[in-house]
Amino acid sequence: MERKLVLGGLAFSSNSTSRALGKEFDALLALGPVILPLVVEKLADPDNFFALQLYDALQPDINLLVQFDADDERILEGEQGRARRLVQHWVSNR
């Protein structure tokens, strides 16, 4: 269930996919996969796990995506755990 908090004109959503909307996200997408190393660098900080949406949208190599099925126990680590595993996977495949 998505939670949304509205303060003034700002909306804060607990759904990380909501970060993949807007002109700023579109501008980053327009830069293309060349920025992936910078996105992974940001993902090394657990507080930046929202950058997973950008990484997933930019990554052309399906083998470099880190995603879990609903019945995979690693899903319990949340998006922060997925970000940590993605950084590890990226580094080990360089």
PDB file of C-alpha atoms in Angstrom:
ATOM      1  CA  MET A   1       0.000   0.000   0.000  1.00  0.00           C
ATOM      2  CA  GLU A   2       1.414   3.348  -1.011  1.00  0.00           C
ATOM      3  CA  ARG A   3       1.472   6.104   1.574  1.00  0.00           C
ATOM      4  CA  LYS A   4       1.448   9.716   0.526  1.00  0.00           C
ATOM      5  CA  LEU A   5       2.026  12.762   2.648  1.00  0.00           C
ATOM      6  CA  VAL A   6       1.217  16.192   1.286  1.00  0.00           C
ATOM      7  CA  LEU A   7       2.815  19.243   2.903  1.00  0.00           C
ATOM      8  CA  GLY A   8       2.131  22.548   1.241  1.00  0.00           C
ATOM      9  CA  GLY A   9       2.694  22.011  -2.468  1.00  0.00           C
ATOM     10  CA  LEU A  10       5.011  19.024  -1.981  1.00  0.00           C
ATOM     11  CA  ALA A  11       3.960  15.387  -2.085  1.00  0.00           C
ATOM     12  CA  PHE A  12       6.073  12.693  -0.476  1.00  0.00           C
ATOM     13  CA  SER A  13       5.376   9.127  -1.547  1.00  0.00           C
ATOM     14  CA  SER A  14       6.613   5.847  -0.078  1.00  0.00           C
ATOM     15  CA  ASN A  15       6.403   4.289  -3.556  1.00  0.00           C
ATOM     16  CA  SER A  16       9.891   4.511  -5.088  1.00  0.00           C
ATOM     17  CA  THR A  17       8.491   4.324  -8.625  1.00  0.00           C
ATOM     18  CA  SER A  18       6.989   7.773  -8.084  1.00  0.00           C
ATOM     19  CA  ARG A  19      10.554   9.110  -8.357  1.00  0.00           C
ATOM     20  CA  ALA A  20      10.563   8.125 -12.033  1.00  0.00           C
ATOM     21  CA  LEU A  21       8.265  10.977 -12.977  1.00  0.00           C
ATOM     22  CA  GLY A  22       8.941  14.523 -13.960  1.00  0.00           C
ATOM     23  CA  LYS A  23      11.150  16.660 -16.111  1.00  0.00           C
ATOM     24  CA  GLU A  24      14.256  16.138 -13.943  1.00  0.00           C
ATOM     25  CA  PHE A  25      14.017  12.364 -14.337  1.00  0.00           C
ATOM     26  CA  ASP A  26      13.415  12.750 -18.076  1.00  0.00           C
ATOM     27  CA  ALA A  27      16.484  15.009 -18.362  1.00  0.00           C
ATOM     28  CA  LEU A  28      18.641  12.353 -16.677  1.00  0.00           C
ATOM     29  CA  LEU A  29      17.217   9.664 -18.962  1.00  0.00           C
ATOM     30  CA  ALA A  30      18.104  11.794 -21.962  1.00  0.00           C
ATOM     31  CA  LEU A  31      21.776  11.609 -20.937  1.00  0.00           C
ATOM     32  CA  GLY A  32      21.656   7.865 -21.598  1.00  0.00           C
ATOM     33  CA  PRO A  33      23.610   4.907 -20.193  1.00  0.00           C
ATOM     34  CA  VAL A  34      26.848   6.905 -20.177  1.00  0.00           C
ATOM     35  CA  ILE A  35      25.836   8.197 -16.720  1.00  0.00           C
ATOM     36  CA  LEU A  36      25.414   4.712 -15.212  1.00  0.00           C
ATOM     37  CA  PRO A  37      28.751   4.822 -13.316  1.00  0.00           C
ATOM     38  CA  LEU A  38      27.610   8.041 -11.638  1.00  0.00           C
ATOM     39  CA  VAL A  39      24.227   6.534 -10.775  1.00  0.00           C
ATOM     40  CA  VAL A  40      25.932   3.485  -9.230  1.00  0.00           C
ATOM     41  CA  GLU A  41      28.216   5.800  -7.255  1.00  0.00           C
ATOM     42  CA  LYS A  42      25.123   7.500  -5.821  1.00  0.00           C
ATOM     43  CA  LEU A  43      23.574   4.103  -5.036  1.00  0.00           C
ATOM     44  CA  ALA A  44      26.570   3.284  -2.827  1.00  0.00           C
ATOM     45  CA  ASP A  45      24.971   5.632  -0.285  1.00  0.00           C
ATOM     46  CA  PRO A  46      21.974   3.765   1.227  1.00  0.00           C
ATOM     47  CA  ASP A  47      19.988   7.001   1.397  1.00  0.00           C
ATOM     48  CA  ASN A  48      20.042   7.254  -2.404  1.00  0.00           C
ATOM     49  CA  PHE A  49      18.182   3.995  -3.078  1.00  0.00           C
ATOM     50  CA  PHE A  50      15.599   5.953  -5.071  1.00  0.00           C
ATOM     51  CA  ALA A  51      18.214   6.136  -7.850  1.00  0.00           C
ATOM     52  CA  LEU A  52      17.365   2.468  -8.547  1.00  0.00           C
ATOM     53  CA  GLN A  53      14.534   3.690 -10.739  1.00  0.00           C
ATOM     54  CA  LEU A  54      16.978   5.653 -12.879  1.00  0.00           C
ATOM     55  CA  TYR A  55      19.476   2.787 -13.020  1.00  0.00           C
ATOM     56  CA  ASP A  56      16.781   0.306 -14.085  1.00  0.00           C
ATOM     57  CA  ALA A  57      15.538   2.673 -16.794  1.00  0.00           C
ATOM     58  CA  LEU A  58      19.037   3.354 -18.168  1.00  0.00           C
ATOM     59  CA  GLN A  59      20.620  -0.109 -17.971  1.00  0.00           C
ATOM     60  CA  PRO A  60      20.525  -1.760 -21.426  1.00  0.00           C
ATOM     61  CA  ASP A  61      22.114  -5.035 -20.208  1.00  0.00           C
ATOM     62  CA  ILE A  62      19.505  -7.191 -18.473  1.00  0.00           C
ATOM     63  CA  ASN A  63      22.339  -9.152 -16.832  1.00  0.00           C
ATOM     64  CA  LEU A  64      23.324  -6.058 -14.875  1.00  0.00           C
ATOM     65  CA  LEU A  65      19.875  -5.548 -13.368  1.00  0.00           C
ATOM     66  CA  VAL A  66      19.190  -6.734  -9.827  1.00  0.00           C
ATOM     67  CA  GLN A  67      15.547  -7.592  -9.309  1.00  0.00           C
ATOM     68  CA  PHE A  68      13.825 -10.191  -7.148  1.00  0.00           C
ATOM     69  CA  ASP A  69      10.670 -12.240  -7.605  1.00  0.00           C
ATOM     70  CA  ALA A  70       7.956 -11.822  -4.985  1.00  0.00           C
ATOM     71  CA  ASP A  71       8.770 -15.237  -3.475  1.00  0.00           C
ATOM     72  CA  ASP A  72      12.519 -14.519  -3.186  1.00  0.00           C
ATOM     73  CA  GLU A  73      13.468 -13.931   0.464  1.00  0.00           C
ATOM     74  CA  ARG A  74      15.924 -11.204  -0.593  1.00  0.00           C
ATOM     75  CA  ILE A  75      12.912  -9.021  -1.357  1.00  0.00           C
ATOM     76  CA  LEU A  76      12.593  -8.549   2.405  1.00  0.00           C
ATOM     77  CA  GLU A  77      15.768  -6.421   2.276  1.00  0.00           C
ATOM     78  CA  GLY A  78      13.717  -3.750   0.527  1.00  0.00           C
ATOM     79  CA  GLU A  79      14.950  -1.288  -2.038  1.00  0.00           C
ATOM     80  CA  GLN A  80      17.939  -0.356   0.119  1.00  0.00           C
ATOM     81  CA  GLY A  81      19.064  -3.978   0.096  1.00  0.00           C
ATOM     82  CA  ARG A  82      18.525  -4.178  -3.641  1.00  0.00           C
ATOM     83  CA  ALA A  83      20.638  -1.035  -4.100  1.00  0.00           C
ATOM     84  CA  ARG A  84      23.443  -2.554  -2.001  1.00  0.00           C
ATOM     85  CA  ARG A  85      23.342  -5.777  -4.029  1.00  0.00           C
ATOM     86  CA  LEU A  86      23.297  -3.818  -7.291  1.00  0.00           C
ATOM     87  CA  VAL A  87      26.451  -1.904  -6.327  1.00  0.00           C
ATOM     88  CA  GLN A  88      28.161  -5.189  -5.402  1.00  0.00           C
ATOM     89  CA  HIS A  89      27.044  -6.777  -8.684  1.00  0.00           C
ATOM     90  CA  TRP A  90      28.243  -3.745 -10.682  1.00  0.00           C
ATOM     91  CA  VAL A  91      31.666  -3.788  -9.054  1.00  0.00           C
ATOM     92  CA  SER A  92      32.114  -7.538  -9.516  1.00  0.00           C
ATOM     93  CA  ASN A  93      31.251  -7.247 -13.220  1.00  0.00           C
ATOM     94  CA  ARG A  94      33.706  -4.442 -13.985  1.00  0.00           C
TER      95      ARG A  94
END
